[in-house]
Amino acid sequence: MPARSLLTKRAMIAALVLLTSTVVMSRFARVAQSERVVSVVETYSRVFAAKLGEQLQNRIDVVELVRASWQKERMAGLGEFDDVADIIHAYFDEVQALNWVNAAGEIERVTPLDGNERALGLNVAALPGPGQALRDATALDAFRLTGPIELAQGGKGIVGYAPVRVNGEVAGFLNLVFRSAPLMDHVMGPSDAKSFSVTVMDGTNSVHEMPHDPVGEAFAVSTTLDIAGRTWTIIARPTSAEVAAAQSPLDELILLIGLALTVFVPALLNESALNKQRLVEREERFALAMEGASDGLFDLNTLTGETYYSPRWFQMVGYRAEELPLHFDTFRKLIHPADVDNVIRPAHDFTDSDGDIVENEFRMRHKDGHWINVLARARLVRRDGRVVRIVGTHVDLTELRRHERELKRAAMTDDLTGLRNRRGLSQVLTRHAAALSDTARLCLMHVDLDMFKAINDSNGHEAGDHVLREIADRLRGFHGAFEVIARVGGDEFLLAIRTEVSDAGLLDFAQSLITAIGQPIAFEGKGFRVGASIGVDVVSSATEESVCTAIANADIALKHAKTSGKGRCVFFEPAMRDETVRSVEIAMQIREGIDRNEFVAFFQPQVDLRSNRIVGFEALARWRHPERGILNAAAFVPHAEDAHLIEAIDDLVFSRVLDALAMLDGLGLTETRISVNLSTSQLMHASVVDRLLWKVDEASIDPQRICIEILESTLLNERAGNVVRNVHDLAKAGFSVELDDFGSGHTAIASLLNFPVSRIKIDKSLVAGIAGDRNLQAITTAISDLGQKLGVTVLAEGLETEEDRAFLLSTTCAQVQGYLVGRPLAQQDLNDWIVAWCGRHSEPLRARAGTGS
């Protein structure tokens, strides 16, 4: 039959049917056209929601990665914060700022600062929306978004907070600030903006709103999106142009020409064909939009296996659209074999699933053979309880995962030396221990550099950094011996070696390592040398607990190596741990004693050797222990130094000295001095001079009446550079400076010339028994004569017998201190001793007050 005749016959039949159904068909045409518009809008609404959720989740995933890394290593320091921020800003251009909010809710760090200055110092905990998000994030230990807010930087945005915990306590929050408009524009793209208008609501508050035509309101479709504790409603509306493109005047024509419909049946058929063409054009336009999107779109018919893949999907895997069939098997064959079982789920699993959204991450093979990381998020479409379609997106996360690996690698690496740092070290060592043969063992060596701080202080940090890099290179190249090399402190390294040699062999090996470290290091025309002390322990079993114990044991052994003379290697022994535990217990008691004011000063008299005038007192720290009674400094100072509590004790003693000087003023001893020891750690502080001056000013005491006692060993300390500056500044501020225990060790005669020393104290080991020992007599006489020639007062400590006093009278020694004069006295006993001393020597108290010179 000719096509024309066939068309006419069909038109006549259609005309007869439509003639009796004019009104019905008119309504049907209108409804059908509206449904087509709604269907297109509904599809777009779901796609927009999926893409928006995907884009937000990508950004949240990065924040969660950083948070998890810091929490795992129990570090929330901000040393790497700017580096993390640079990566996030480079990857997500709509992020307004990445901030650090402290535990109190105040913004402490802002990146970038330019343009965000108003946010710095803002207390977000006091703001209703952000404050609630902070509380929710803390309670749930998860990233939580606020509702839409007006940003301090200007404009509308959304803000999220992720808590960072250290030892279980919230140390602060990572704070991500999004600008709403750029994020939505990125999701929508310019092509879709011509066809649709989108409004995103958080409850009754607008997150983002585009102008929309009243015509499109009738076709509006809502979709919900749950993200980071917020439920957003996404309302999509077609533009008037999109509605016009989807509709025709067919319904009006039917009503007007009813009976004449038979004449215009061809027009009806042509209009139908035109509507189909318009639908194809809309699909092409939608496909072009998907091609410009960053996500690959797929639409799977679960009944037939037929699958639509967007152009971006094919581009993501490196193929042209015509190279692969539009079927589910195409996707299945590209999945990594190890991921197939986790990705391809049986149909009944989907059917029984309660949720409408599924997501998964896996690997897919690119056309060129490499594997890409893909995140899938899909919506399940059900009919009669059965999943008939799966529509979603595939996002290429390969670049993001690469950035994550870089972040992890940076978190595990020491920037200066390129060595591993402390983070994750125990897990790595545990893996090495588990891989040992039956005859091998994993030995840990904790290395600390000797004399490094002196180089760093005297020559600057550039020299110190150069030394550390050179030592790191020597460790790497040391016979290729170590499984792990980590920098675990400023000048400390932890080495792991798999070995079958004996302990004696390990000692020889460690000594050769010390020798290699001690070789000269050239820098800017100078030659530096550092030494090394090493503590050693062996991992007892392939568990992380055993590894952590061995690390701690090696550290304990290292401390013994340093206290026994440095430049040595010491193996851990159980008795060392017992000693350490005891030291920790004593340190805890010291801390409690400081809080309870148990530390006091006792005062030992100092008198003129020939006239018996009182010239001063030495303040000695004592501990009124609640169980052990009065303890002298030797019983607690070493433990206090290890626990970094010695400065607190120094401060307490100094305050007691000021009280004692005020009491002596009341007795008329207005020029009598008191000597007080300052610890090396105290003398290294840049603020020590200002702090002491503030205290003496507050007590109205002349600083000349206080003698700062310094041990010769302090001047020989690795960090003597800071001490030297402070000693000179103390002298300039009016304090007297004296060398204690002179002659007991490496006597630095040059110290008398290089430092503003007003008095030296001959060590008691050179005074006790001097009357019967010619060697002691020669040494003490030489020191006294040297002091006299240099104009420095000489005091002999430890005087206990009249015989020794008689010999000292034959020398140029000027002053003495010891049990023959008086034992150390509590402050409340000073008055009685002073009265008794002056009474025995038959002169009034005020007449016996010396100048201390």
mmCIF file of N, CA, C and O in Angstrom, residues 704-744:
data_model
loop_
_atom_site.group_PDB
_atom_site.id
_atom_site.type_symbol
_atom_site.label_atom_id
_atom_site.label_comp_id
_atom_site.label_asym_id
_atom_site.label_seq_id
_atom_site.Cartn_x
_atom_site.Cartn_y
_atom_site.Cartn_z
ATOM 1 N N GLN A 704 72.114 44.179 94.326
ATOM 2 C CA GLN A 704 73.511 43.968 94.705
ATOM 3 C C GLN A 704 73.637 43.051 95.916
ATOM 4 O O GLN A 704 74.704 42.495 96.174
ATOM 5 N N ARG A 705 72.551 42.896 96.656
ATOM 6 C CA ARG A 705 72.599 42.057 97.846
ATOM 7 C C ARG A 705 72.332 40.586 97.512
ATOM 8 O O ARG A 705 72.266 39.756 98.423
ATOM 9 N N ILE A 706 72.167 40.266 96.259
ATOM 10 C CA ILE A 706 71.916 38.884 95.846
ATOM 11 C C ILE A 706 73.065 38.419 94.963
ATOM 12 O O ILE A 706 73.385 39.063 93.960
ATOM 13 N N CYS A 707 73.703 37.332 95.376
ATOM 14 C CA CYS A 707 74.800 36.747 94.595
ATOM 15 C C CYS A 707 74.254 35.560 93.816
ATOM 16 O O CYS A 707 73.693 34.626 94.400
ATOM 17 N N ILE A 708 74.424 35.573 92.517
ATOM 18 C CA ILE A 708 73.992 34.463 91.663
ATOM 19 C C ILE A 708 75.150 33.474 91.566
ATOM 20 O O ILE A 708 76.203 33.792 90.995
ATOM 21 N N GLU A 709 74.971 32.275 92.131
ATOM 22 C CA GLU A 709 76.012 31.253 92.084
ATOM 23 C C GLU A 709 75.892 30.443 90.803
ATOM 24 O O GLU A 709 74.808 29.981 90.442
ATOM 25 N N ILE A 710 77.043 30.276 90.127
ATOM 26 C CA ILE A 710 77.082 29.519 88.868
ATOM 27 C C ILE A 710 78.140 28.447 88.988
ATOM 28 O O ILE A 710 79.273 28.707 89.420
ATOM 29 N N LEU A 711 77.763 27.233 88.598
ATOM 30 C CA LEU A 711 78.737 26.143 88.580
ATOM 31 C C LEU A 711 79.607 26.261 87.335
ATOM 32 O O LEU A 711 79.150 26.704 86.270
ATOM 33 N N GLU A 712 80.875 25.845 87.477
ATOM 34 C CA GLU A 712 81.753 25.841 86.302
ATOM 35 C C GLU A 712 81.193 24.950 85.203
ATOM 36 O O GLU A 712 81.314 25.244 84.012
ATOM 37 N N SER A 713 80.534 23.859 85.595
ATOM 38 C CA SER A 713 79.972 22.944 84.593
ATOM 39 C C SER A 713 78.892 23.618 83.769
ATOM 40 O O SER A 713 78.675 23.277 82.602
ATOM 41 N N THR A 714 78.208 24.590 84.359
ATOM 42 C CA THR A 714 77.183 25.327 83.619
ATOM 43 C C THR A 714 77.799 26.102 82.465
ATOM 44 O O THR A 714 77.260 26.158 81.358
ATOM 45 N N LEU A 715 78.969 26.689 82.708
ATOM 46 C CA LEU A 715 79.633 27.455 81.660
ATOM 47 C C LEU A 715 80.166 26.559 80.556
ATOM 48 O O LEU A 715 80.433 27.025 79.445
ATOM 49 N N LEU A 716 80.354 25.273 80.861
ATOM 50 C CA LEU A 716 80.837 24.327 79.866
ATOM 51 C C LEU A 716 79.717 23.561 79.215
ATOM 52 O O LEU A 716 79.942 22.664 78.416
ATOM 53 N N ASN A 717 78.455 23.900 79.543
ATOM 54 C CA ASN A 717 77.307 23.202 79.002
ATOM 55 C C ASN A 717 77.193 23.418 77.502
ATOM 56 O O ASN A 717 77.664 24.412 76.954
ATOM 57 N N GLU A 718 76.509 22.470 76.827
ATOM 58 C CA GLU A 718 76.339 22.570 75.376
ATOM 59 C C GLU A 718 75.674 23.887 74.976
ATOM 60 O O GLU A 718 75.919 24.433 73.910
ATOM 61 N N ARG A 719 74.789 24.374 75.838
ATOM 62 C CA ARG A 719 74.040 25.572 75.472
ATOM 63 C C ARG A 719 74.523 26.781 76.267
ATOM 64 O O ARG A 719 73.741 27.643 76.670
ATOM 65 N N ALA A 720 75.834 26.819 76.506
ATOM 66 C CA ALA A 720 76.399 27.900 77.316
ATOM 67 C C ALA A 720 76.228 29.265 76.664
ATOM 68 O O ALA A 720 76.348 30.282 77.331
ATOM 69 N N GLY A 721 75.945 29.290 75.364
ATOM 70 C CA GLY A 721 75.793 30.572 74.680
ATOM 71 C C GLY A 721 74.731 31.436 75.319
ATOM 72 O O GLY A 721 74.935 32.628 75.585
ATOM 73 N N ASN A 722 73.562 30.866 75.602
ATOM 74 C CA ASN A 722 72.501 31.610 76.265
ATOM 75 C C ASN A 722 72.915 31.997 77.678
ATOM 76 O O ASN A 722 72.603 33.094 78.161
ATOM 77 N N VAL A 723 73.594 31.081 78.384
ATOM 78 C CA VAL A 723 74.021 31.342 79.757
ATOM 79 C C VAL A 723 74.982 32.525 79.794
ATOM 80 O O VAL A 723 74.873 33.408 80.660
ATOM 81 N N VAL A 724 75.933 32.544 78.884
ATOM 82 C CA VAL A 724 76.932 33.625 78.856
ATOM 83 C C VAL A 724 76.245 34.978 78.740
ATOM 84 O O VAL A 724 76.558 35.934 79.473
ATOM 85 N N ARG A 725 75.302 35.098 77.825
ATOM 86 C CA ARG A 725 74.603 36.375 77.648
ATOM 87 C C ARG A 725 73.860 36.768 78.930
ATOM 88 O O ARG A 725 73.897 37.936 79.356
ATOM 89 N N ASN A 726 73.197 35.802 79.544
ATOM 90 C CA ASN A 726 72.408 36.109 80.735
ATOM 91 C C ASN A 726 73.291 36.458 81.931
ATOM 92 O O ASN A 726 72.933 37.311 82.740
ATOM 93 N N VAL A 727 74.455 35.784 82.066
ATOM 94 C CA VAL A 727 75.359 36.101 83.169
ATOM 95 C C VAL A 727 75.836 37.552 83.067
ATOM 96 O O VAL A 727 75.857 38.302 84.064
ATOM 97 N N HIS A 728 76.228 37.969 81.881
ATOM 98 C CA HIS A 728 76.661 39.357 81.694
ATOM 99 C C HIS A 728 75.509 40.328 81.961
ATOM 100 O O HIS A 728 75.701 41.383 82.584
ATOM 101 N N ASP A 729 74.298 39.970 81.523
ATOM 102 C CA ASP A 729 73.147 40.851 81.745
ATOM 103 C C ASP A 729 72.779 40.922 83.225
ATOM 104 O O ASP A 729 72.347 41.976 83.724
ATOM 105 N N LEU A 730 72.928 39.820 83.956
ATOM 106 C CA LEU A 730 72.661 39.837 85.392
ATOM 107 C C LEU A 730 73.624 40.781 86.105
ATOM 108 O O LEU A 730 73.226 41.536 87.007
ATOM 109 N N ALA A 731 74.903 40.719 85.722
ATOM 110 C CA ALA A 731 75.898 41.606 86.331
ATOM 111 C C ALA A 731 75.584 43.064 86.029
ATOM 112 O O ALA A 731 75.680 43.936 86.911
ATOM 113 N N LYS A 732 75.178 43.344 84.771
ATOM 114 C CA LYS A 732 74.832 44.720 84.405
ATOM 115 C C LYS A 732 73.619 45.215 85.184
ATOM 116 O O LYS A 732 73.487 46.413 85.464
ATOM 117 N N ALA A 733 72.707 44.275 85.519
ATOM 118 C CA ALA A 733 71.495 44.646 86.255
ATOM 119 C C ALA A 733 71.770 44.880 87.737
ATOM 120 O O ALA A 733 70.866 45.300 88.465
ATOM 121 N N GLY A 734 73.001 44.590 88.216
ATOM 122 C CA GLY A 734 73.356 44.862 89.598
ATOM 123 C C GLY A 734 73.562 43.647 90.455
ATOM 124 O O GLY A 734 74.017 43.759 91.606
ATOM 125 N N PHE A 735 73.218 42.449 89.972
ATOM 126 C CA PHE A 735 73.430 41.244 90.748
ATOM 127 C C PHE A 735 74.928 40.920 90.802
ATOM 128 O O PHE A 735 75.676 41.215 89.859
ATOM 129 N N SER A 736 75.370 40.299 91.907
ATOM 130 C CA SER A 736 76.735 39.798 91.987
ATOM 131 C C SER A 736 76.783 38.402 91.372
ATOM 132 O O SER A 736 75.797 37.662 91.406
ATOM 133 N N VAL A 737 77.930 38.056 90.811
ATOM 134 C CA VAL A 737 78.100 36.746 90.179
ATOM 135 C C VAL A 737 79.281 36.052 90.830
ATOM 136 O O VAL A 737 80.357 36.661 90.980
ATOM 137 N N GLU A 738 79.095 34.793 91.219
ATOM 138 C CA GLU A 738 80.197 34.037 91.816
ATOM 139 C C GLU A 738 80.249 32.625 91.276
ATOM 140 O O GLU A 738 79.211 32.056 90.902
ATOM 141 N N LEU A 739 81.470 32.088 91.205
ATOM 142 C CA LEU A 739 81.691 30.725 90.727
ATOM 143 C C LEU A 739 81.705 29.778 91.916
ATOM 144 O O LEU A 739 82.504 29.931 92.843
ATOM 145 N N ASP A 740 80.814 28.791 91.879
ATOM 146 C CA ASP A 740 80.703 27.824 92.966
ATOM 147 C C ASP A 740 81.536 26.578 92.645
ATOM 148 O O ASP A 740 81.784 26.259 91.474
ATOM 149 N N ASP A 741 81.947 25.857 93.680
ATOM 150 C CA ASP A 741 82.706 24.608 93.543
ATOM 151 C C ASP A 741 83.947 24.791 92.683
ATOM 152 O O ASP A 741 84.319 23.911 91.896
ATOM 153 N N PHE A 742 84.610 25.932 92.814
ATOM 154 C CA PHE A 742 85.783 26.216 91.992
ATOM 155 C C PHE A 742 86.890 25.206 92.307
ATOM 156 O O PHE A 742 87.212 24.939 93.456
ATOM 157 N N GLY A 743 87.472 24.646 91.229
ATOM 158 C CA GLY A 743 88.563 23.705 91.389
ATOM 159 C C GLY A 743 88.143 22.261 91.481
ATOM 160 O O GLY A 743 88.986 21.365 91.598
ATOM 161 N N SER A 744 86.814 21.997 91.395
ATOM 162 C CA SER A 744 86.350 20.612 91.563
ATOM 163 C C SER A 744 86.324 19.834 90.265
ATOM 164 O O SER A 744 86.197 18.612 90.273
#
